[in-house]
PDB file of C-alpha atoms and ligand atoms in Angstrom:
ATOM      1  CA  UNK R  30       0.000   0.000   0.000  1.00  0.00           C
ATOM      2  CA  UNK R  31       2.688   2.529  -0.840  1.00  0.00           C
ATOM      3  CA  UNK R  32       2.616   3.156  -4.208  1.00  0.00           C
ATOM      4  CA  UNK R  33      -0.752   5.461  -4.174  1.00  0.00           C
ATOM      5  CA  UNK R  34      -0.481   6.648  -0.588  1.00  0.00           C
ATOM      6  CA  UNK R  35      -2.861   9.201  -0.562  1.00  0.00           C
ATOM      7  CA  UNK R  36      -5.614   7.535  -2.910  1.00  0.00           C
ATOM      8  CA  UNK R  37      -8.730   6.654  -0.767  1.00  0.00           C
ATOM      9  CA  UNK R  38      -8.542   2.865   0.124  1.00  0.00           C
ATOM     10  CA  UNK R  39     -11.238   0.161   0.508  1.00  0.00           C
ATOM     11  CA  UNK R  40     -11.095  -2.640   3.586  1.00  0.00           C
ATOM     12  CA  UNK R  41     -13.481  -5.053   3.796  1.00  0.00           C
ATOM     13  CA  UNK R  42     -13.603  -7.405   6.460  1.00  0.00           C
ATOM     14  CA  UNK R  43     -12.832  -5.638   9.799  1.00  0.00           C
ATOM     15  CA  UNK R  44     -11.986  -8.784  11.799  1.00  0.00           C
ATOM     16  CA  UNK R  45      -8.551  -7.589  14.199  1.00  0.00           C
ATOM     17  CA  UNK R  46      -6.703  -7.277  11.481  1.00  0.00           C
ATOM     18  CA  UNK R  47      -8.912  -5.778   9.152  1.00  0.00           C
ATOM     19  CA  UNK R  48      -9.842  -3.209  11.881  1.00  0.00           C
ATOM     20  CA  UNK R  49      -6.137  -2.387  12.793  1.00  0.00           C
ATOM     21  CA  UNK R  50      -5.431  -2.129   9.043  1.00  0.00           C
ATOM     22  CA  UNK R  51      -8.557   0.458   8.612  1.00  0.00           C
ATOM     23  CA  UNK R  52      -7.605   2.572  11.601  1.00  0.00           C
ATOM     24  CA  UNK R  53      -4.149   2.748  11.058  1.00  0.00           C
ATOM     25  CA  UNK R  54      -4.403   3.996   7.170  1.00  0.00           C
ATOM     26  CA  UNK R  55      -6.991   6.418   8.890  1.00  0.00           C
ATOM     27  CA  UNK R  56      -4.299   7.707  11.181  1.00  0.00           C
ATOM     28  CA  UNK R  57      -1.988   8.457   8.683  1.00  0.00           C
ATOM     29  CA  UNK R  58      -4.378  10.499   6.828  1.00  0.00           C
ATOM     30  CA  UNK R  59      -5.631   7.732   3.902  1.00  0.00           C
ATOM     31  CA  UNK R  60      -9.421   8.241   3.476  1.00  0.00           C
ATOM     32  CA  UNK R  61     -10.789   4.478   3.899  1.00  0.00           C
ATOM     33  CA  UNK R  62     -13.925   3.350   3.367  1.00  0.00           C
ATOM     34  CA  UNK R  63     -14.366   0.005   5.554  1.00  0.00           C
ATOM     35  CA  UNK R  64     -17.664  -2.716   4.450  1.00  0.00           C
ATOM     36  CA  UNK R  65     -18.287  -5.423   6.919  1.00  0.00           C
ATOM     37  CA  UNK R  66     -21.584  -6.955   6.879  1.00  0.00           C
ATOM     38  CA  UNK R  67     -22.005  -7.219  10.533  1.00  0.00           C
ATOM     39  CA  UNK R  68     -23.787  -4.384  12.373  1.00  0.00           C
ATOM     40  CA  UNK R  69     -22.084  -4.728  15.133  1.00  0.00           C
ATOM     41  CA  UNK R  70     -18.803  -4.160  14.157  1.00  0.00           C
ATOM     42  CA  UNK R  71     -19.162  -1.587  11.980  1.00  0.00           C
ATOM     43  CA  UNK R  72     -21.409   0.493  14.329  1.00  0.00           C
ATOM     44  CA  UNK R  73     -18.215   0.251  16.955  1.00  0.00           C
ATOM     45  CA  UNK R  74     -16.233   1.640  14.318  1.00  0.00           C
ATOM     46  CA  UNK R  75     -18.634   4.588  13.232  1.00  0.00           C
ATOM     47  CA  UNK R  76     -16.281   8.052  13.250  1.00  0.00           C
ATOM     48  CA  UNK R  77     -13.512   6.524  13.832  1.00  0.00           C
ATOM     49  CA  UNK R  78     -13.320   5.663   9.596  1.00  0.00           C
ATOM     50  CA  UNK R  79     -14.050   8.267   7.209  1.00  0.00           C
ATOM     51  CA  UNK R  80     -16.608   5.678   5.504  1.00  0.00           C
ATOM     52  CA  UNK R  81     -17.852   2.848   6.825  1.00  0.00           C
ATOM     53  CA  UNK R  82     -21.124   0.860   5.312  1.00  0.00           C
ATOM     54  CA  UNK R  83     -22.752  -2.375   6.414  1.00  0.00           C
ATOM     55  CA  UNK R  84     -23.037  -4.801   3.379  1.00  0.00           C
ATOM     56  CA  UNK R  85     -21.929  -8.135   2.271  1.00  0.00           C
ATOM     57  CA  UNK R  86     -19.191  -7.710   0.064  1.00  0.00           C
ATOM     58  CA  UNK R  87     -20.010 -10.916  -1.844  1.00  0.00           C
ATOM     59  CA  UNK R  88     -22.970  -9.144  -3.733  1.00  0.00           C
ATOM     60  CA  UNK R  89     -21.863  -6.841  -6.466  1.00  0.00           C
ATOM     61  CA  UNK R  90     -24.493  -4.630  -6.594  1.00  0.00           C
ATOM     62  CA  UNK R  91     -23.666  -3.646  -3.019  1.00  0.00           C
ATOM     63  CA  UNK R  92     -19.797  -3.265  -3.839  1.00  0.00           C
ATOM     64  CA  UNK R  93     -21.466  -1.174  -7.367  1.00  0.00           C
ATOM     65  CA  UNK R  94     -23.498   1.354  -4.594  1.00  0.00           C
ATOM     66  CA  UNK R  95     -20.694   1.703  -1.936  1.00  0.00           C
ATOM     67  CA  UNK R  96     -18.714   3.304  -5.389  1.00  0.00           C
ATOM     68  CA  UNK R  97     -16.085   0.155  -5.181  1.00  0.00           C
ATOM     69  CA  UNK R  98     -15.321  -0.227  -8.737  1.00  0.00           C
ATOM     70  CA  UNK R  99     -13.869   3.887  -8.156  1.00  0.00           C
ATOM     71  CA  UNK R 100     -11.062   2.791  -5.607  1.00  0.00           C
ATOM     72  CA  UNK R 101      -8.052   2.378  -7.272  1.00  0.00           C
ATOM     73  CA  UNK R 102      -6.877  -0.205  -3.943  1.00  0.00           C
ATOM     74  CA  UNK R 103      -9.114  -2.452  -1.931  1.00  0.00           C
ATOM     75  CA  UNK R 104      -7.956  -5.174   0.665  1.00  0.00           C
ATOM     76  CA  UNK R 105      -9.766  -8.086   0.839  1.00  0.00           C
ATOM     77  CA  UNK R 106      -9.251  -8.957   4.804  1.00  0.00           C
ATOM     78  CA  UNK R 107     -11.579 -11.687   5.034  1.00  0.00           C
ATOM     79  CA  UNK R 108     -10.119 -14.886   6.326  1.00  0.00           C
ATOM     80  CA  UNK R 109     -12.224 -17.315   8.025  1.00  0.00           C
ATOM     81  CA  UNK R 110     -14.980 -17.429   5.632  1.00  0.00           C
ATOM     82  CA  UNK R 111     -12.651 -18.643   2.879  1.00  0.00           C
ATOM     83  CA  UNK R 112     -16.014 -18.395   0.279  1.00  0.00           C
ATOM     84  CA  UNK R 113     -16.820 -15.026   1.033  1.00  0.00           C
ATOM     85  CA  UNK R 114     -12.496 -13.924   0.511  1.00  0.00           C
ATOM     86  CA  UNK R 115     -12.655 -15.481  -2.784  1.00  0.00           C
ATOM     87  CA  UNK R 116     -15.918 -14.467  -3.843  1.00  0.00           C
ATOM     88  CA  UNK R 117     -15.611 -10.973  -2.488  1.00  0.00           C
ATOM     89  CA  UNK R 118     -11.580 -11.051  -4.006  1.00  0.00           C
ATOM     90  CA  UNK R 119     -13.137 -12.348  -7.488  1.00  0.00           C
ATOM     91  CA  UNK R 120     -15.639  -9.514  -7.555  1.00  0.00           C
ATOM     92  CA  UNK R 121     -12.997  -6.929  -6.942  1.00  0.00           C
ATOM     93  CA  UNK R 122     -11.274  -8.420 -10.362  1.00  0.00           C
ATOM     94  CA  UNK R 123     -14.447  -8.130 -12.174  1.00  0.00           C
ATOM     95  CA  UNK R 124     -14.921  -4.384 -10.915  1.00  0.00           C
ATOM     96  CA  UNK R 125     -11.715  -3.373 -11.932  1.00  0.00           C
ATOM     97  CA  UNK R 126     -10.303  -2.248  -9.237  1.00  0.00           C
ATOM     98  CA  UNK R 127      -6.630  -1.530 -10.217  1.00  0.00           C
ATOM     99  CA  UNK R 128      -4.925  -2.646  -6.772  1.00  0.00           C
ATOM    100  CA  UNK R 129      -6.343  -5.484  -5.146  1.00  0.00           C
ATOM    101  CA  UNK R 130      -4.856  -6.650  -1.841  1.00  0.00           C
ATOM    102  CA  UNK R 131      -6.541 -10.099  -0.015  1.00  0.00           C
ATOM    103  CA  UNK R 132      -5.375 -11.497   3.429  1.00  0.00           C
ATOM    104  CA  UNK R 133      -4.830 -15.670   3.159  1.00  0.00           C
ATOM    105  CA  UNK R 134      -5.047 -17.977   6.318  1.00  0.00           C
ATOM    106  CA  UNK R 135      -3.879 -20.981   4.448  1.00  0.00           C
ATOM    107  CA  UNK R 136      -0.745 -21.715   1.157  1.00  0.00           C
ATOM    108  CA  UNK R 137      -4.313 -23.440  -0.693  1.00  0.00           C
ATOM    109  CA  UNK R 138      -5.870 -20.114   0.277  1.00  0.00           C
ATOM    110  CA  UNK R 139      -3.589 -17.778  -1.154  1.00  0.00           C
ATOM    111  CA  UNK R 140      -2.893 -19.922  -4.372  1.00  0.00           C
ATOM    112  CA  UNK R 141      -6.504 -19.447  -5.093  1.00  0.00           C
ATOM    113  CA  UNK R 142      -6.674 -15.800  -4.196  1.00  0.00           C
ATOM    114  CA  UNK R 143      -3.498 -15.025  -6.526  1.00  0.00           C
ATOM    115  CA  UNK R 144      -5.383 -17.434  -9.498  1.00  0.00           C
ATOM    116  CA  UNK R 145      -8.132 -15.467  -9.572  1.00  0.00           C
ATOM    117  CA  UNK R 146      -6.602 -12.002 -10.034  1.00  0.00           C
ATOM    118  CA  UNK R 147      -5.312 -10.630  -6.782  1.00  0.00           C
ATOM    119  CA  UNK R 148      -2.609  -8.215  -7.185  1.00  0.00           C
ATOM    120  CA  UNK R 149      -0.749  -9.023  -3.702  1.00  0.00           C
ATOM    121  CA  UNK R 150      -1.718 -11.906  -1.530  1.00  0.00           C
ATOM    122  CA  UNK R 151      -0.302 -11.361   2.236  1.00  0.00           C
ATOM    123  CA  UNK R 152       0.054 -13.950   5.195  1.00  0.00           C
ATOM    124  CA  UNK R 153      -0.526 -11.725   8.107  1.00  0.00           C
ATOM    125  CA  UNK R 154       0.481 -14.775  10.925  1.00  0.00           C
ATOM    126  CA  UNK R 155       3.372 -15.534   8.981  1.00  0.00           C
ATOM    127  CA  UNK R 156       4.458 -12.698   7.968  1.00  0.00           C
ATOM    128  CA  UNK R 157       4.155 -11.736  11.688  1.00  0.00           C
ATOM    129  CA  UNK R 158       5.978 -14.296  13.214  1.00  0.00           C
ATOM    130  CA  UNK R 159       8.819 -13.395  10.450  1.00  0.00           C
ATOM    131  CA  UNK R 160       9.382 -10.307  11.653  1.00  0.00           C
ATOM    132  CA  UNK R 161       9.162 -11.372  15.062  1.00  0.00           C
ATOM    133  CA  UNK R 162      12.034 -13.645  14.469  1.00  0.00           C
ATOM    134  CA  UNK R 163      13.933 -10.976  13.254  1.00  0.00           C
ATOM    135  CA  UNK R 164      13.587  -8.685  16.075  1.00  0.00           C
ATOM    136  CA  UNK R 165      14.193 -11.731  18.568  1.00  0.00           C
ATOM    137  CA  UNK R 166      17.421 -12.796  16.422  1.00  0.00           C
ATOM    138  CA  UNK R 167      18.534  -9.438  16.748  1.00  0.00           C
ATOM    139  CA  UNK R 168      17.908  -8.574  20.493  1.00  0.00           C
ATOM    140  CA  UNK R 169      20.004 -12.264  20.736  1.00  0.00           C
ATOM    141  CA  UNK R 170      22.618 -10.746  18.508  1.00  0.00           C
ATOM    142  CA  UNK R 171      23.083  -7.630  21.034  1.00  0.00           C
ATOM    143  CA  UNK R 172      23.791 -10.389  23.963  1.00  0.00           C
ATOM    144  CA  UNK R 173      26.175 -12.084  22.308  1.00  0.00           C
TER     145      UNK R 173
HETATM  146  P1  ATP G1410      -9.043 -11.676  12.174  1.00  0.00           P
HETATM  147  O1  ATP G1410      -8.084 -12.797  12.445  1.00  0.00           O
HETATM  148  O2  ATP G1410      -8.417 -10.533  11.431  1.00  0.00           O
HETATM  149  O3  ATP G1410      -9.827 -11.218  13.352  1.00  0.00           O
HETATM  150  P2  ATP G1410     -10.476 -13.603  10.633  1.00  0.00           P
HETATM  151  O4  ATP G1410      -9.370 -14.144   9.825  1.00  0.00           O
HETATM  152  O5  ATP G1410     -11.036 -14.444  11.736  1.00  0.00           O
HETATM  153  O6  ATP G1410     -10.131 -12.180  11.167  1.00  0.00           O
HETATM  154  P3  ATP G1410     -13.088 -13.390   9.666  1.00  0.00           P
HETATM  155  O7  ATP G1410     -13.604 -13.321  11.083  1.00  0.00           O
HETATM  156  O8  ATP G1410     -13.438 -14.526   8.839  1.00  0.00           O
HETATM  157  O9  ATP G1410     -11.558 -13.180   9.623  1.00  0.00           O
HETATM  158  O10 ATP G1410     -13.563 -12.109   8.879  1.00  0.00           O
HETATM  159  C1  ATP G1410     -13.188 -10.833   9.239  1.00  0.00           C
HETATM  160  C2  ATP G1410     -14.405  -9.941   9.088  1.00  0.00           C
HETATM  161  O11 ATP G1410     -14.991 -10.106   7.790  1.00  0.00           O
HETATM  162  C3  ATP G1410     -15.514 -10.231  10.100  1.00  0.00           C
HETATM  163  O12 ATP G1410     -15.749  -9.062  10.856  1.00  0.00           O
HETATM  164  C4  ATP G1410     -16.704 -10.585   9.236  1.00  0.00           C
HETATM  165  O13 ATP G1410     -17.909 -10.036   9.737  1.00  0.00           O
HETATM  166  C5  ATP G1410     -16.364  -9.974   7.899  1.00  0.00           C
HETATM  167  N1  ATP G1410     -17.029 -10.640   6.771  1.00  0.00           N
HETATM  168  C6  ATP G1410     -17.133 -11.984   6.564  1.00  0.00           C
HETATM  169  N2  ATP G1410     -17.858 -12.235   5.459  1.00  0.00           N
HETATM  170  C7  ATP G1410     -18.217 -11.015   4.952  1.00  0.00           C
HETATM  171  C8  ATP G1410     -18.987 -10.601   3.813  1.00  0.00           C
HETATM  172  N3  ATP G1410     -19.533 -11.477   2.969  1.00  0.00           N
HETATM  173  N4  ATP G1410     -19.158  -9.273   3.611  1.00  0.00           N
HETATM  174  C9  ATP G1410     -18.627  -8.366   4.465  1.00  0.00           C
HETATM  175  N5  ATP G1410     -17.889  -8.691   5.537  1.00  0.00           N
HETATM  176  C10 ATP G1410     -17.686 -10.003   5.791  1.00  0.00           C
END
């Protein structure tokens, strides 16, 4: 997500990592609009978000009204419901929309997500736990 920094963004799913995603772009002055198709959640996020909408992403008149197919980046960060990533991730495609990020919770997962036209696929545990080696390996490296 650096290329276009300032260009409004689009997360849908706000699980804890979709939420932490949303907020932080929000903080650093990206306009977002967030779509999750629980009430809940997206009520406990109202103001905090410059948009946010209740829908379910995997119908594409909903992602047509929201004014998806305008974003020039979305992030898919769906993971559990591995039908709804793909679906909502293959709708994205069909829209368009130039810069398509999707979160994968599984290798089969991600394979699928990059098959059907996702620009960047990311691994958000493993990716973690990378970095988190890293830091530990260095912090070891200042002991020895
Ligand atoms: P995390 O680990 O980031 O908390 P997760 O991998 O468990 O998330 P899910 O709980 O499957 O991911 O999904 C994250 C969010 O996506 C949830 O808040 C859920 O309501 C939302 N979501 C699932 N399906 C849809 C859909 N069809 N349309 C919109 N939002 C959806």
């Amino acid at each position: 997500l650096t290329e276009h920094k300032s260009d409004p963004v689009v997360v849908i799913g706000l699980g804890r990592f979709g939420t932490s995603l949303a907020l932080e772009l929000t903080r650093r002055g990206t306009e977002v609009l967030a779509i999750d198709n629980r009430p809940k959640i997206t009520q406990a996020l109202a103001g905090r978000i410059t948009q946010i909408a209740t829908a379910d992403a995997t119908d594409i008149e909903a992602l047509r009204q929201l004014g998806v197919a305008d974003f020039y980046q979305a992030v898919v960060a769906i993971g559990g419901d591995i039908e709804a990533s793909i679906l909502t991730t293959s709708l994205l495609v069909e829209l368009e929309v130039n810069d398509i990020w999707a979160k994968a919770i599984s290798i089969q997962h991600g394979r699928i997500l990059d098959r059907i036209g996702a620009h960047h696929v990311v691994f958000p545990e493993h990716d973690m736990g990378e970095r988190v080696a890293h830091l530990v390996s260095g912090r070891m490296l200042d002991y020895m």
